[in-house]
Tab-separated table of C-alpha atoms in Angstrom:
chain	number	residue	atom	x	y	z
A	1	MET	CA	-1.629	-15.420	-9.039
A	2	LYS	CA	0.763	-14.590	-6.211
A	3	ASP	CA	2.497	-12.094	-8.522
A	4	LEU	CA	-0.728	-10.076	-8.521
A	5	LYS	CA	-0.532	-9.477	-4.771
A	6	TYR	CA	0.975	-6.034	-5.436
A	7	LEU	CA	-2.363	-4.938	-6.884
A	8	ALA	CA	-3.151	-4.302	-3.211
A	9	ALA	CA	-1.042	-1.142	-3.589
A	10	TYR	CA	-3.923	0.282	-5.658
A	11	ILE	CA	-6.392	0.029	-2.752
A	12	ASN	CA	-5.384	3.349	-1.213
A	13	PRO	CA	-5.773	5.377	-4.465
A	14	ALA	CA	-9.099	3.596	-5.038
A	15	PHE	CA	-10.345	4.786	-1.637
A	16	ALA	CA	-9.141	8.305	-2.441
A	17	VAL	CA	-11.188	8.269	-5.667
A	18	GLY	CA	-14.203	6.938	-3.751
A	19	GLY	CA	-13.926	9.774	-1.255
A	20	LEU	CA	-13.733	12.385	-4.015
A	21	LEU	CA	-16.802	10.993	-5.781
A	22	LEU	CA	-18.978	10.264	-2.748
A	23	GLY	CA	-18.069	13.230	-0.547
A	24	GLY	CA	-19.145	13.588	3.065
A	25	TRP	CA	-17.356	11.408	5.600
A	26	PHE	CA	-16.358	9.085	2.762
A	27	THR	CA	-13.521	11.540	2.120
A	28	TYR	CA	-11.738	9.919	5.077
A	29	MET	CA	-11.929	6.358	3.710
A	30	ASN	CA	-8.314	6.393	2.569
A	31	VAL	CA	-7.071	7.817	5.874
A	32	ILE	CA	-8.938	5.071	7.751
A	33	PHE	CA	-7.605	2.393	5.411
A	34	VAL	CA	-3.959	3.454	5.748
A	35	PHE	CA	-3.825	4.336	9.440
A	36	VAL	CA	-6.451	1.998	10.928
A	37	LEU	CA	-7.026	-1.018	8.684
A	38	VAL	CA	-3.448	-1.552	7.480
A	39	PRO	CA	-2.052	-1.552	11.059
A	40	ILE	CA	-4.763	-4.059	12.042
A	41	PHE	CA	-3.997	-6.287	9.044
A	42	ASP	CA	-0.302	-6.062	9.891
A	43	GLN	CA	-0.810	-7.162	13.475
A	44	VAL	CA	-3.322	-9.971	12.872
A	45	GLY	CA	-1.675	-11.113	9.643
A	46	PRO	CA	1.573	-13.010	9.256
A	47	GLU	CA	5.121	-11.735	9.306
A	48	SER	CA	7.529	-13.363	6.892
A	49	GLU	CA	11.310	-13.536	6.894
A	50	ASP	CA	11.295	-15.739	3.793
A	51	ASN	CA	13.450	-14.733	0.851
A	52	VAL	CA	12.965	-15.550	-2.807
A	53	GLU	CA	14.865	-18.633	-3.969
A	54	GLU	CA	17.623	-17.970	-6.498
A	55	HIS	CA	15.911	-19.806	-9.368
A	56	GLU	CA	12.676	-17.943	-8.650
A	57	ARG	CA	14.507	-14.615	-8.392
A	58	LEU	CA	15.622	-14.763	-12.019
A	59	LYS	CA	12.067	-15.454	-13.168
A	60	LEU	CA	10.673	-12.535	-11.179
A	61	LEU	CA	13.271	-10.132	-12.568
A	62	LYS	CA	12.276	-11.052	-16.126
A	63	LYS	CA	8.559	-10.412	-15.592
A	64	SER	CA	7.516	-6.995	-16.923
A	65	LEU	CA	4.345	-7.156	-14.793
A	66	PHE	CA	6.232	-5.840	-11.767
A	67	ASP	CA	7.513	-2.863	-13.748
A	68	TRP	CA	4.110	-2.044	-15.238
A	69	LEU	CA	2.547	-2.070	-11.779
A	70	LEU	CA	4.868	0.865	-11.074
A	71	TYR	CA	4.462	2.648	-14.423
A	72	LEU	CA	0.658	2.698	-14.117
A	73	ASN	CA	0.987	4.882	-11.031
A	74	LEU	CA	1.844	7.811	-13.316
A	75	PRO	CA	-1.567	8.127	-15.047
A	76	LEU	CA	-3.250	7.050	-11.828
A	77	LEU	CA	-1.615	9.813	-9.798
A	78	TYR	CA	-2.355	12.578	-12.290
A	79	GLY	CA	-5.865	11.300	-12.906
A	80	ILE	CA	-6.617	11.497	-9.176
A	81	LEU	CA	-4.977	14.911	-8.995
A	82	ILE	CA	-7.181	16.259	-11.813
A	83	LEU	CA	-10.299	14.783	-10.179
A	84	PHE	CA	-9.249	16.314	-6.851
A	85	ILE	CA	-8.704	19.792	-8.342
A	86	PHE	CA	-11.956	19.626	-10.345
A	87	THR	CA	-13.956	18.446	-7.298
A	88	ILE	CA	-12.735	21.306	-5.120
A	89	ASP	CA	-12.983	23.911	-7.870
A	90	GLN	CA	-16.529	23.014	-8.984
A	91	ASN	CA	-18.145	22.218	-5.621
A	92	SER	CA	-18.758	24.021	-2.371
A	93	LEU	CA	-17.301	21.569	0.109
A	94	ALA	CA	-17.650	21.657	3.867
A	95	THR	CA	-14.393	22.206	5.737
A	96	TYR	CA	-14.276	18.624	6.991
A	97	GLU	CA	-14.710	17.339	3.414
A	98	LEU	CA	-11.922	19.579	2.185
A	99	VAL	CA	-9.595	18.347	4.936
A	100	GLY	CA	-10.523	14.726	4.243
A	101	ASN	CA	-9.782	15.073	0.539
A	102	ILE	CA	-6.481	16.853	1.170
A	103	LEU	CA	-5.334	14.105	3.537
A	104	SER	CA	-6.496	11.288	1.242
A	105	VAL	CA	-4.912	12.720	-1.900
A	106	GLY	CA	-1.807	13.645	0.099
A	107	ILE	CA	-1.432	9.972	0.996
A	108	VAL	CA	-1.699	9.100	-2.706
A	109	ILE	CA	1.004	11.673	-3.525
A	110	GLY	CA	3.220	10.121	-0.843
A	111	THR	CA	2.649	6.500	-1.923
A	112	CYS	CA	1.818	6.389	-5.641
A	113	GLY	CA	3.981	9.463	-6.204
A	114	ILE	CA	7.030	9.681	-3.957
A	115	ASN	CA	7.327	6.002	-2.997
A	116	VAL	CA	7.043	4.740	-6.587
A	117	GLY	CA	9.227	7.629	-7.770
A	118	HIS	CA	11.814	6.487	-5.244
A	119	GLU	CA	11.794	2.951	-6.658
A	120	LEU	CA	12.042	4.079	-10.291
A	121	GLY	CA	14.615	6.742	-9.441
A	122	HIS	CA	17.114	3.984	-8.704
A	123	ARG	CA	16.672	2.363	-12.117
A	124	LYS	CA	19.342	2.790	-14.791
A	125	SER	CA	17.096	3.630	-17.760
A	126	LYS	CA	16.511	7.314	-18.509
A	127	TRP	CA	12.826	6.901	-19.246
A	128	GLU	CA	12.211	5.237	-15.874
A	129	ASN	CA	14.105	8.107	-14.250
A	130	THR	CA	11.857	10.514	-16.158
A	131	ILE	CA	8.748	8.763	-14.814
A	132	ALA	CA	10.267	9.022	-11.329
A	133	GLN	CA	10.709	12.778	-11.711
A	134	LEU	CA	7.151	13.225	-13.029
A	135	LEU	CA	5.824	11.317	-10.012
A	136	LEU	CA	7.641	13.740	-7.679
A	137	ILE	CA	6.176	16.924	-9.202
A	138	PRO	CA	2.849	16.978	-7.253
A	139	ALA	CA	4.852	16.980	-4.009
A	140	LEU	CA	7.126	19.751	-5.365
A	141	TYR	CA	9.958	17.433	-4.379
A	142	ILE	CA	11.832	16.622	-7.602
A	143	HIS	CA	15.110	17.481	-5.863
A	144	PHE	CA	14.603	14.218	-3.940
A	145	PHE	CA	15.789	12.448	-7.122
A	146	ILE	CA	19.206	14.075	-6.686
A	147	GLU	CA	19.604	14.242	-2.921
A	148	HIS	CA	18.338	10.733	-2.192
A	149	ASN	CA	20.437	8.937	-4.803
A	150	ARG	CA	23.664	10.913	-4.492
A	151	GLY	CA	23.413	12.168	-0.922
A	152	HIS	CA	21.306	9.957	1.329
A	153	HIS	CA	22.596	6.630	0.002
A	154	LYS	CA	26.200	7.783	0.355
A	155	TYR	CA	25.968	9.322	3.820
A	156	VAL	CA	23.113	7.325	5.423
A	157	GLY	CA	23.691	6.700	9.111
A	158	THR	CA	26.110	9.618	9.513
A	159	GLU	CA	25.892	13.232	10.666
A	160	LYS	CA	26.321	14.283	7.018
A	161	ASP	CA	22.883	12.914	6.126
A	162	PRO	CA	19.940	15.093	7.233
A	163	ALA	CA	17.560	12.196	6.449
A	164	SER	CA	19.140	9.975	9.139
A	165	ALA	CA	17.576	10.879	12.477
A	166	GLU	CA	19.763	10.929	15.568
A	167	LYS	CA	18.777	9.191	18.782
A	168	GLY	CA	16.702	11.597	20.867
A	169	GLN	CA	15.741	13.778	17.885
A	170	GLY	CA	12.011	14.436	17.760
A	171	LEU	CA	10.001	14.044	14.566
A	172	TYR	CA	9.003	17.708	14.250
A	173	HIS	CA	12.589	18.921	14.515
A	174	PHE	CA	13.576	16.234	12.020
A	175	TRP	CA	10.920	17.434	9.527
A	176	ILE	CA	12.480	20.909	9.454
A	177	LYS	CA	16.095	19.719	9.285
A	178	SER	CA	15.590	16.989	6.695
A	179	THR	CA	13.344	19.064	4.428
A	180	PHE	CA	15.480	22.199	4.248
A	181	MET	CA	18.915	20.585	4.464
A	182	GLY	CA	17.925	17.978	1.883
A	183	TYR	CA	16.890	20.735	-0.534
A	184	LEU	CA	20.161	22.636	0.008
A	185	ASN	CA	22.156	19.428	-0.396
A	186	ALA	CA	20.546	18.814	-3.779
A	187	TRP	CA	21.806	22.208	-4.998
A	188	LYS	CA	25.298	21.483	-3.614
A	189	LEU	CA	25.451	18.019	-5.158
A	190	GLU	CA	24.390	19.308	-8.551
A	191	GLY	CA	26.880	22.177	-8.332
A	192	LYS	CA	29.720	19.747	-7.567
A	193	ARG	CA	28.702	17.511	-10.468
A	194	LEU	CA	28.865	20.404	-12.921
A	195	GLN	CA	32.086	21.753	-11.435
A	196	LYS	CA	33.818	18.407	-12.001
A	197	SER	CA	32.897	18.516	-15.685
A	198	GLY	CA	34.000	22.145	-16.004
A	199	GLN	CA	30.496	23.519	-16.473
A	200	SER	CA	28.780	26.441	-14.794
A	201	ALA	CA	26.289	25.763	-12.030
A	202	LEU	CA	24.183	28.603	-13.468
A	203	SER	CA	23.718	26.848	-16.804
A	204	PHE	CA	20.556	25.103	-17.948
A	205	LYS	CA	22.458	21.835	-17.535
A	206	ASN	CA	21.891	22.248	-13.811
A	207	GLN	CA	19.079	19.807	-13.023
A	208	MET	CA	17.986	21.854	-10.014
A	209	ILE	CA	17.359	24.891	-12.219
A	210	ARG	CA	15.301	22.765	-14.619
A	211	PHE	CA	13.423	21.092	-11.760
A	212	THR	CA	12.618	24.492	-10.228
A	213	LEU	CA	11.218	25.779	-13.523
A	214	VAL	CA	9.096	22.652	-13.925
A	215	GLN	CA	7.648	23.041	-10.444
A	216	PHE	CA	6.862	26.735	-10.930
A	217	THR	CA	5.190	25.878	-14.243
A	218	TYR	CA	3.101	23.215	-12.481
A	219	ILE	CA	1.930	25.766	-9.896
A	220	LEU	CA	1.309	28.436	-12.540
A	221	ILE	CA	-0.884	26.139	-14.663
A	222	ILE	CA	-3.074	25.278	-11.681
A	223	TYR	CA	-3.228	28.961	-10.663
A	224	MET	CA	-4.386	29.982	-14.151
A	225	LEU	CA	-7.036	27.258	-14.471
A	226	VAL	CA	-8.742	26.988	-11.088
A	227	SER	CA	-9.726	28.920	-7.978
A	228	PRO	CA	-7.244	29.945	-5.255
A	229	VAL	CA	-8.894	27.442	-2.898
A	230	ALA	CA	-8.180	24.570	-5.295
A	231	LEU	CA	-4.594	25.750	-5.710
A	232	VAL	CA	-3.972	25.962	-1.957
A	233	ALA	CA	-5.611	22.545	-1.434
A	234	THR	CA	-3.352	21.028	-4.100
A	235	LEU	CA	-0.249	22.498	-2.471
A	236	LEU	CA	-1.371	21.269	0.957
A	237	ALA	CA	-1.911	17.764	-0.423
A	238	GLY	CA	1.682	17.916	-1.658
A	239	VAL	CA	2.826	18.933	1.831
A	240	VAL	CA	1.019	15.900	3.295
A	241	GLY	CA	2.877	13.673	0.830
A	242	VAL	CA	6.218	15.235	1.768
A	243	LEU	CA	5.585	14.864	5.503
A	244	LEU	CA	4.739	11.202	4.950
A	245	LEU	CA	8.044	10.738	3.143
A	246	GLU	CA	10.050	12.522	5.819
A	247	THR	CA	8.318	10.600	8.615
A	248	ILE	CA	9.239	7.347	6.887
A	249	ASN	CA	12.817	8.620	6.548
A	250	TYR	CA	12.706	9.299	10.282
A	251	LEU	CA	11.639	5.817	11.292
A	252	GLU	CA	13.835	3.993	8.744
A	253	HIS	CA	17.167	5.082	10.230
A	254	TYR	CA	16.374	6.498	13.677
A	255	GLY	CA	19.347	6.249	16.016
A	256	LEU	CA	21.370	3.911	13.772
A	257	ARG	CA	24.904	5.106	13.075
A	258	ARG	CA	27.799	3.889	10.931
A	259	GLU	CA	31.162	3.717	12.630
A	260	LYS	CA	33.820	6.218	11.588
A	261	LEU	CA	37.067	4.445	10.747
A	262	GLN	CA	40.612	5.556	11.568
A	263	ASN	CA	41.159	6.769	7.994
A	264	GLY	CA	38.284	9.235	8.433
A	265	ARG	CA	35.876	7.309	6.242
A	266	TYR	CA	32.739	5.532	7.392
A	267	GLU	CA	32.231	1.798	7.453
A	268	LYS	CA	30.317	0.268	4.559
A	269	VAL	CA	26.517	0.398	4.745
A	270	HIS	CA	25.236	-2.852	6.250
A	271	PRO	CA	21.707	-4.219	6.774
A	272	ARG	CA	21.947	-3.226	10.452
A	273	HIS	CA	21.823	0.465	9.481
A	274	SER	CA	18.096	0.493	8.586
A	275	TRP	CA	14.968	-0.468	10.496
A	276	ASN	CA	12.793	-3.085	8.801
A	277	ALA	CA	9.247	-4.368	9.169
A	278	ASN	CA	8.314	-7.819	7.851
A	279	PHE	CA	4.540	-7.486	8.216
A	280	GLN	CA	3.348	-8.888	4.912
A	281	PHE	CA	0.374	-6.657	4.118
A	282	GLY	CA	2.324	-3.468	4.812
A	283	ARG	CA	5.162	-4.736	2.637
A	284	ILE	CA	2.834	-5.386	-0.285
A	285	VAL	CA	0.957	-2.063	-0.284
A	286	LEU	CA	4.274	-0.164	-0.164
A	287	TYR	CA	6.067	-2.225	-2.833
A	288	GLU	CA	8.405	-3.791	-0.242
A	289	LEU	CA	9.644	-0.422	1.031
A	290	THR	CA	9.715	-1.877	4.532
A	291	ARG	CA	12.569	-4.214	3.553
A	292	HIS	CA	14.709	-1.118	3.601
A	293	SER	CA	17.950	-2.701	4.780
A	294	ASP	CA	18.383	-4.696	1.600
A	295	HIS	CA	17.524	-1.638	-0.479
A	296	HIS	CA	20.419	0.279	1.086
A	297	PHE	CA	22.657	-2.761	0.856
A	298	ILE	CA	22.018	-3.008	-2.917
A	299	ALA	CA	20.226	0.163	-4.061
A	300	SER	CA	19.549	-0.994	-7.625
A	301	LYS	CA	17.748	-4.174	-6.499
A	302	LYS	CA	14.120	-4.317	-7.662
A	303	TYR	CA	11.362	-4.364	-5.075
A	304	GLN	CA	10.022	-7.860	-5.902
A	305	VAL	CA	13.299	-9.556	-4.918
A	306	LEU	CA	14.325	-7.587	-1.824
A	307	ASP	CA	15.576	-9.852	0.971
A	308	HIS	CA	15.244	-10.086	4.706
A	309	HIS	CA	18.521	-9.985	6.673
A	310	ASP	CA	18.767	-11.462	10.149
A	311	SER	CA	21.136	-8.639	11.119
A	312	SER	CA	18.630	-5.889	10.297
A	313	PRO	CA	16.812	-4.378	13.297
A	314	GLN	CA	13.054	-4.865	13.269
A	315	LEU	CA	10.341	-2.342	14.096
A	316	PRO	CA	7.695	-3.504	16.593
A	317	PHE	CA	4.872	-2.446	14.248
A	318	GLY	CA	4.412	-1.806	10.543
A	319	TYR	CA	5.172	1.544	8.909
A	320	PRO	CA	1.673	3.115	9.194
A	321	MET	CA	1.449	2.364	12.921
A	322	MET	CA	5.009	3.583	13.508
A	323	ILE	CA	4.144	6.849	11.734
A	324	LEU	CA	1.359	7.402	14.275
A	325	VAL	CA	3.741	6.553	17.136
A	326	ALA	CA	6.331	9.019	15.815
A	327	LEU	CA	3.744	11.816	15.982
A	328	VAL	CA	3.918	11.469	19.791
A	329	PRO	CA	7.652	11.927	20.564
A	330	PRO	CA	7.601	10.738	24.228
A	331	LEU	CA	5.870	7.529	23.154
A	332	TRP	CA	8.324	7.098	20.270
A	333	PHE	CA	11.381	7.539	22.534
A	334	TRP	CA	9.923	5.096	25.084
A	335	ILE	CA	9.405	2.407	22.432
A	336	MET	CA	12.475	2.944	20.240
A	337	ASP	CA	15.405	4.200	22.331
A	338	SER	CA	15.774	0.941	24.244
A	339	ARG	CA	15.726	-1.002	20.962
A	340	ILE	CA	18.677	0.870	19.440
A	341	GLN	CA	21.167	-0.794	21.752
């Protein structure tokens, strides 16, 4: 039964569906769950530094259940997206209901979409990579598949990585830098890949060109089928998902830097180069994303067997609470800057 604990990750999309169906102030159920209830559960619940035993690890890696819990996010995400678009297009919603639905579905795009896409994007099979890319479409962030795997993981904790926040850098400045520089980096990385194989960056073999066409097609289909209000709401929900991702990027590596060696290269990525949070409920609903140090240490490692490392720095609160703290830069600096040392 303990393997089924990750079903808790479906609570937030369930609340989003409830808000869409019930309307009114129920549209904020998912926002309240993620940013009020989860932080409370994190603080009153246990933290755990326990790691999976080696004999148990092999069993967990063989169980397809953990993979299917990820795969099912694909129909779930698009089902919620269709319900969201239909609800806005066919009903006259009050402004507060519209905002509530945008925030709730945006959270789903950030968690069921980008977070699960991130996990599957590190897998070796092409069809899992395809699912990852499909999960990134609603956020209009398919380039993340390129930049995160080939850019962020290589340059994390250095000035070459826009997704690694410097000490003293505020969240809102980081949003702009990471979003735009990450997008440009994806084009550069894909151009270099094609150049090495002697192919033109302007060919259809350029993933960024294909990704761009897919995203424009996605927008065009919605534009042709529904009202402008529904289209704008869908795009705004995608923005919410992206800002969630970038805020998590911000708190995962804030102020942590890899040493530059005498040969000009950087030291190997160690567990100390990512902030972790061992609050059990937050770990479960995010598919162990908060054990981020081990993910960077071994990027291909599946979420159900990620380890705690004693050398990894720990956040004082779980991810949802730290997101709220980051929205108030003076409070963030006061809490975090003294911890970096």
